């Protein structure tokens, strides 16, 4: 068991944890690295989510435009057919 800065004995590292010359365990270093990298990971995650949202929105908009065009053509065809029928009935 080693002593910390206050002179109290420091807890033993977990079994199998390697200790570097500075007294930090590998687990401590991993934890510190995760803390330092977390803001970068969060930023990348937010950017990726925004990019995916934009692409999904673009694809949905394109699909809806295509479907709406088909519906508009069908409505125009029906309108012409109704006009033809009204013209025949009016004769």
Short mmCIF file of C-alpha atoms in Angstrom, two decimals:
data_model
loop_
_atom_site.label_atom_id
_atom_site.label_comp_id
_atom_site.label_asym_id
_atom_site.label_seq_id
_atom_site.Cartn_x
_atom_site.Cartn_y
_atom_site.Cartn_z
CA UNK A 1 0.00 0.00 0.00
CA UNK A 2 1.36 3.48 -0.88
CA UNK A 3 0.71 6.79 0.85
CA UNK A 4 -1.16 9.71 -0.72
CA UNK A 5 -0.25 13.43 -0.36
CA UNK A 6 -1.99 13.71 3.01
CA UNK A 7 0.10 10.87 4.42
CA UNK A 8 -2.83 8.48 4.66
CA UNK A 9 -2.40 5.11 3.07
CA UNK A 10 -3.86 4.96 -0.46
CA UNK A 11 -6.07 2.02 -1.34
CA UNK A 12 -4.48 -0.82 -3.21
CA UNK A 13 -5.14 -0.82 -6.96
CA UNK A 14 -7.60 -3.45 -8.20
CA UNK A 15 -6.20 -6.88 -8.87
CA UNK A 16 -4.49 -7.01 -12.23
CA UNK A 17 -4.28 -3.21 -12.58
CA UNK A 18 -0.87 -2.14 -13.79
CA UNK A 19 0.68 0.85 -12.11
CA UNK A 20 2.78 3.37 -14.02
CA UNK A 21 5.86 5.03 -12.53
CA UNK A 22 3.82 8.11 -11.52
CA UNK A 23 1.58 6.03 -9.28
CA UNK A 24 -1.53 6.10 -11.51
CA UNK A 25 -3.18 2.89 -12.47
CA UNK A 26 -4.13 2.07 -16.03
CA UNK A 27 -7.78 2.39 -15.00
CA UNK A 28 -7.08 5.92 -13.71
CA UNK A 29 -5.43 6.85 -16.99
CA UNK A 30 -8.32 5.41 -18.97
CA UNK A 31 -10.77 7.38 -16.84
CA UNK A 32 -8.80 10.60 -17.37
CA UNK A 33 -8.59 9.98 -21.11
CA UNK A 34 -12.34 9.41 -21.27
CA UNK A 35 -12.94 12.65 -19.36
CA UNK A 36 -10.71 14.58 -21.76
CA UNK A 37 -12.21 12.98 -24.87
CA UNK A 38 -15.87 13.23 -23.81
CA UNK A 39 -16.44 16.82 -25.06
CA UNK A 40 -15.02 15.87 -28.46
CA UNK A 41 -17.17 12.74 -28.60
CA UNK A 42 -20.26 14.76 -27.63
CA UNK A 43 -19.54 17.36 -30.32
CA UNK A 44 -19.01 14.72 -33.00
CA UNK A 45 -22.15 12.91 -31.89
CA UNK A 46 -24.22 16.09 -32.12
CA UNK A 47 -22.82 16.92 -35.57
CA UNK A 48 -23.45 13.42 -36.84
CA UNK A 49 -27.00 13.42 -35.47
CA UNK A 50 -27.69 16.78 -37.16
CA UNK A 51 -26.26 15.52 -40.45
CA UNK A 52 -28.35 12.34 -40.30
CA UNK A 53 -31.46 14.39 -39.47
CA UNK A 54 -30.81 16.67 -42.46
CA UNK A 55 -30.33 13.75 -44.83
CA UNK A 56 -33.41 11.94 -43.58
CA UNK A 57 -35.45 15.14 -43.90
CA UNK A 58 -34.17 15.69 -47.45
CA UNK A 59 -35.03 12.12 -48.45
CA UNK A 60 -38.48 12.29 -46.88
CA UNK A 61 -39.15 15.64 -48.57
CA UNK A 62 -38.10 14.24 -51.96
CA UNK A 63 -40.28 11.18 -51.48
CA UNK A 64 -43.27 13.28 -50.46
CA UNK A 65 -42.74 15.58 -53.46
CA UNK A 66 -42.79 12.56 -55.78
CA UNK A 67 -45.92 11.14 -54.17
CA UNK A 68 -47.64 14.51 -54.20
CA UNK A 69 -46.84 14.94 -57.90
CA UNK A 70 -48.52 11.60 -58.64
CA UNK A 71 -51.58 12.61 -56.59
CA UNK A 72 -51.75 16.01 -58.31
CA UNK A 73 -51.64 14.33 -61.75
CA UNK A 74 -54.42 11.94 -60.71
CA UNK A 75 -56.54 14.85 -59.47
CA UNK A 76 -55.97 16.71 -62.75
CA UNK A 77 -57.00 13.58 -64.71
CA UNK A 78 -60.15 13.25 -62.60
CA UNK A 79 -60.93 16.93 -63.07
CA UNK A 80 -60.64 16.57 -66.86
CA UNK A 81 -62.82 13.44 -66.81
CA UNK A 82 -65.48 15.23 -64.75
CA UNK A 83 -65.38 18.20 -67.13
CA UNK A 84 -65.83 15.81 -70.09
CA UNK A 85 -68.78 14.10 -68.39
CA UNK A 86 -70.40 17.45 -67.58
CA UNK A 87 -69.96 18.52 -71.20
CA UNK A 88 -71.61 15.29 -72.43
CA UNK A 89 -74.50 15.68 -69.98
CA UNK A 90 -74.97 19.27 -71.05
CA UNK A 91 -75.42 18.33 -74.71
#
